[in-house]
Amino acid sequence: MRANRSLAIGVATVCSVIGLFGLSASAQTSSGPAPINPPVAKCNMTPDTNPQNPKEPYPITDKLLTSGQPCEPVVSIEGLLPNDPLGNLQRGFDFYSWLTFIALNSPADGKTIGHGSGPGGDAPTEWESLKNYRPLADVMLPGGAKPSWGTRIVPDACKRLDGPGKVILQVTEEAWNQPFKTGPLIDQDGNYALFDILMNEPMFDFILDNGLYSKQGQQKFNEQVDFPEGVNPDDKKQPPSPGLMGAIMLKTSWRVIDPGKDKDLAARFHTADTLIYFPGPPYTKAGPTCIEKTLGLVGFHVGHKTKDSPQWVWSTFEQVDNVPDDANVAADRLSPHYNFFNAACWNCPRNQTPPQPWDPPATLHFPTDFRSQVVRVNSLPPEVIDEVADLNRQFRAILKGTVWENYELITTQWPTDAKSRVDPTGAPAPTYLANTTLETYSQGSVPLASSSCMACHGNATTQHDPATASDFTFILEKAR
Amino acid sequence: MTALTRRNVLSAAAATAATAVGPATLPEAAAAEAEDMQLFVTLSAAITGIDAKILAPAVDPIDIKRQYFKVASTDLAFCQILKITKDAPNPAAAADRVMNNPEPAVKYLGRSIILAWYSGCWYKPETLRAYNSPNPPPPPVNPDKVISPAAYTQGWMWRVAQTHPMGYSEWRFGYWATDPPPLDDFIGKHA
């Protein structure tokens, strides 16, 4: 099996790899197949503090908008906070998360973020380009068929609606039901929120090369699942080692934007003209059918596997109008509009799942007048909330005037003891982390019941019999 | 009633004097609190037998020591055991002076602190004293409370047993089919 194909290069190809350092990510070695995790042209290694003086913050200016995607975080126990190694590391990881968000959401045509032709400089993003990321539904195909990179799959039911620039979102249970089947999320217009999962090419290639895209392939795979890691380049080594991006997976959440009714709101969201495909039974009650909607991005998860964080680094962002937090509700400091909260409904039960049945109809409109009344439950330490708020203020300032100023980082979960031999989750910090659109009903601070990226994903398995750990991703359990 | 510690006195003094002298006294309160915490961790390591760096690592996302400190500091003898620890020539001497102290309030508070670290539960010192009396109540010895959900998951007795508490585990699927890591990995080098 070619689980470590990126390492399986002989002396003859080392020089080729070094020669390629600085060229495009898709370059091939001069002999043998392309590595799963090839060298990348550039890794963004910007730290959160001045490398010459860790007590000074690195300036957050427009220059960061074109600084690129980090291959791994650059963090330090020394920083702006005296005698607080945990706080300094947290800030470093949160800074990395913002750089990642900017890089991923930059226009796929190479322009600077916020300089697209849409409202607020919006544009199709790097991660929406099939050159860079692949949706889960196009990897785990019916019958366990072998997927291919970059091909656009248009279901038959969607062909009549298809056109340039349209995004295709396939409705499986994961597209509307929150983790552990805790229920759908219904916005204040009565529409289902939709979710999608995507992966980058190194992650896809690992799945492809090891046959993990099918149940049968997973049954044959008797090694440990170990997705490729992101690594920064090191020119002090002999020979110098190139940067590698590693596996990245995304989970996005969307709300329906009505072009008429929501026209004043639309400019506050990154939007996508989307063809939503309902495959029909047994996957959805509705369908087979396809509808067209404008979707607005409301939540954005990034999971990035890196050398120093084999438990992955978990970043999560939300659109700023999603929900109030519990402190603001208690103090009656509310905005007039939220995506998932009605400020006028003082007695609406909060954070409650909708009444059953849950399967969405093809209209995506919830069949009763139920609307999710969601409040953010703050389970983050106060010092993390303050530090993230400060970073959000500065990064949103350099995105001002663009649609992207309407997004904020919640925080980043990372392993504080990645090499621990007694805690495979690596003692994550912060202990709990939830996105109100993606883990709506599991917010809180109860061990194993409340949302923690690593605690939850650490339980993910393959469909091998007997089951084996799947390296912190539930993607493999979707194979057919 | 809040136990009087140097930290509390300084905090109160800082609060009342703030308008007169501004925030200059607040760092003193923070320094006193840090010193008290360090003494608590030093004593805890000595009486539990677990390395202080493992009990309270420098980068500590759960920071359970703060919860145990808080509950222990509600006891009137808390100041005294911090003073004993500060005045002792080394941690082993501090442990001996606390655990074998002629004052029952001190020695049983030491035992309560051990049980907090090991079980995540608070057994009041007077409860423990009663079970060590000539006419003890019938068992079981119930704790006063589970200190918190986090404390339940962080009990050292599970780690000494190289396992995990009921209903909570950080281990990945299939771990039960393999041997656990050695004890040294859980609690550091031990006698």
Coordinates of N, CA, C and O in Angstrom, one line a residue, chain A residues 86 416 421-425 427-429 447-448 458 461 467 471-472, chain B residues 58-62 149 153 167-173 181 185-186:
Chain A
L86 N 0.1 29.2 27.7 CA -1.1 28.7 27.0 C -1.8 29.8 26.2 O -2.2 29.6 25.1
T416 N -2.4 20.5 23.1 CA -1.4 21.1 23.9 C -0.2 20.0 24.2 O 0.9 20.4 24.5
R421 N 1.4 10.0 25.4 CA 1.2 8.6 25.3 C -0.1 8.1 26.0 O -0.4 6.9 25.9
V422 N -0.6 9.0 26.8 CA -1.8 8.6 27.6 C -3.1 9.3 27.2 O -4.1 9.0 27.7
D423 N -3.0 10.3 26.4 CA -4.2 11.0 25.9 C -4.1 11.2 24.4 O -3.5 12.1 23.9
P424 N -4.7 10.3 23.6 CA -4.5 10.3 22.2 C -5.2 11.6 21.6 O -4.9 11.9 20.4
T425 N -6.0 12.3 22.4 CA -6.5 13.6 21.8 C -5.5 14.7 22.0 O -5.8 15.8 21.6
A427 N -4.7 16.4 24.8 CA -5.1 17.4 25.7 C -5.4 18.7 25.0 O -4.7 19.7 25.1
P428 N -6.6 18.7 24.3 CA -6.9 19.9 23.5 C -7.2 21.2 24.3 O -7.7 21.1 25.4
A429 N -6.9 22.3 23.6 CA -7.2 23.6 24.2 C -7.9 24.4 23.1 O -7.4 24.4 21.9
P447 N -18.3 16.9 29.8 CA -17.3 16.0 29.1 C -18.0 15.0 28.2 O -19.0 14.3 28.7
L448 N -17.6 14.9 27.0 CA -18.0 13.9 26.0 C -19.5 14.2 25.5 O -19.9 13.7 24.5
G458 N -11.9 12.1 17.5 CA -11.1 11.0 18.0 C -11.8 9.7 18.0 O -11.1 8.6 18.0
T461 N -14.2 6.1 13.0 CA -13.6 4.9 12.6 C -13.8 4.6 11.1 O -14.6 5.3 10.5
A467 N -13.6 -2.5 13.2 CA -13.4 -1.1 12.9 C -12.0 -0.7 13.4 O -11.5 -1.2 14.4
D471 N -8.2 8.3 12.0 CA -7.4 9.5 12.0 C -8.3 10.8 12.0 O -8.1 11.7 11.2
F472 N -9.2 10.9 13.0 CA -9.9 12.1 13.3 C -10.8 12.6 12.2 O -11.1 13.8 12.1
Chain B
A58 N 2.8 23.2 32.7 CA 2.9 24.7 32.3 C 1.8 25.1 31.4 O 1.3 26.2 31.4
V59 N 1.5 24.2 30.4 CA 0.5 24.5 29.4 C -0.7 23.6 29.8 O -0.6 22.4 29.6
D60 N -1.7 24.1 30.4 CA -2.7 23.3 31.1 C -4.1 23.8 30.7 O -4.7 24.6 31.3
P61 N -4.7 23.2 29.7 CA -6.0 23.7 29.2 C -7.1 23.4 30.2 O -8.1 24.2 30.2
I62 N -7.0 22.4 31.0 CA -8.1 22.1 31.9 C -8.0 22.8 33.2 O -8.9 23.3 33.8
P149 N -17.9 18.4 36.6 CA -17.7 17.3 35.5 C -16.2 17.2 35.1 O -15.8 16.1 34.9
T153 N -13.6 13.7 35.4 CA -12.8 13.1 34.3 C -11.3 13.1 34.6 O -10.5 12.4 34.0
G167 N -17.8 6.2 31.6 CA -18.5 7.2 30.8 C -17.7 8.2 30.2 O -18.2 9.1 29.5
Y168 N -16.3 8.1 30.4 CA -15.5 9.1 29.8 C -14.1 8.5 29.4 O -13.5 7.8 30.2
S169 N -13.7 8.7 28.2 CA -12.4 8.2 27.8 C -11.9 9.1 26.6 O -12.6 9.5 25.8
E170 N -10.6 9.3 26.7 CA -9.9 10.0 25.6 C -9.4 9.0 24.5 O -8.8 9.4 23.5
W171 N -9.5 7.7 24.8 CA -8.9 6.7 23.9 C -9.7 6.5 22.7 O -10.9 6.7 22.6
R172 N -9.0 6.0 21.6 CA -9.6 5.8 20.4 C -10.2 4.4 20.2 O -9.8 3.5 21.0
F173 N -11.0 4.2 19.3 CA -11.8 3.0 19.1 C -10.8 1.8 19.1 O -9.8 1.8 18.4
P181 N -0.6 2.0 28.2 CA 0.8 2.5 28.3 C 1.3 2.1 29.7 O 0.5 1.9 30.6
D185 N 4.2 6.4 32.2 CA 3.6 7.4 31.2 C 2.5 8.2 31.8 O 2.2 9.3 31.4
F186 N 1.8 7.6 32.7 CA 0.6 8.2 33.3 C 1.1 9.2 34.5 O 0.6 10.3 34.5

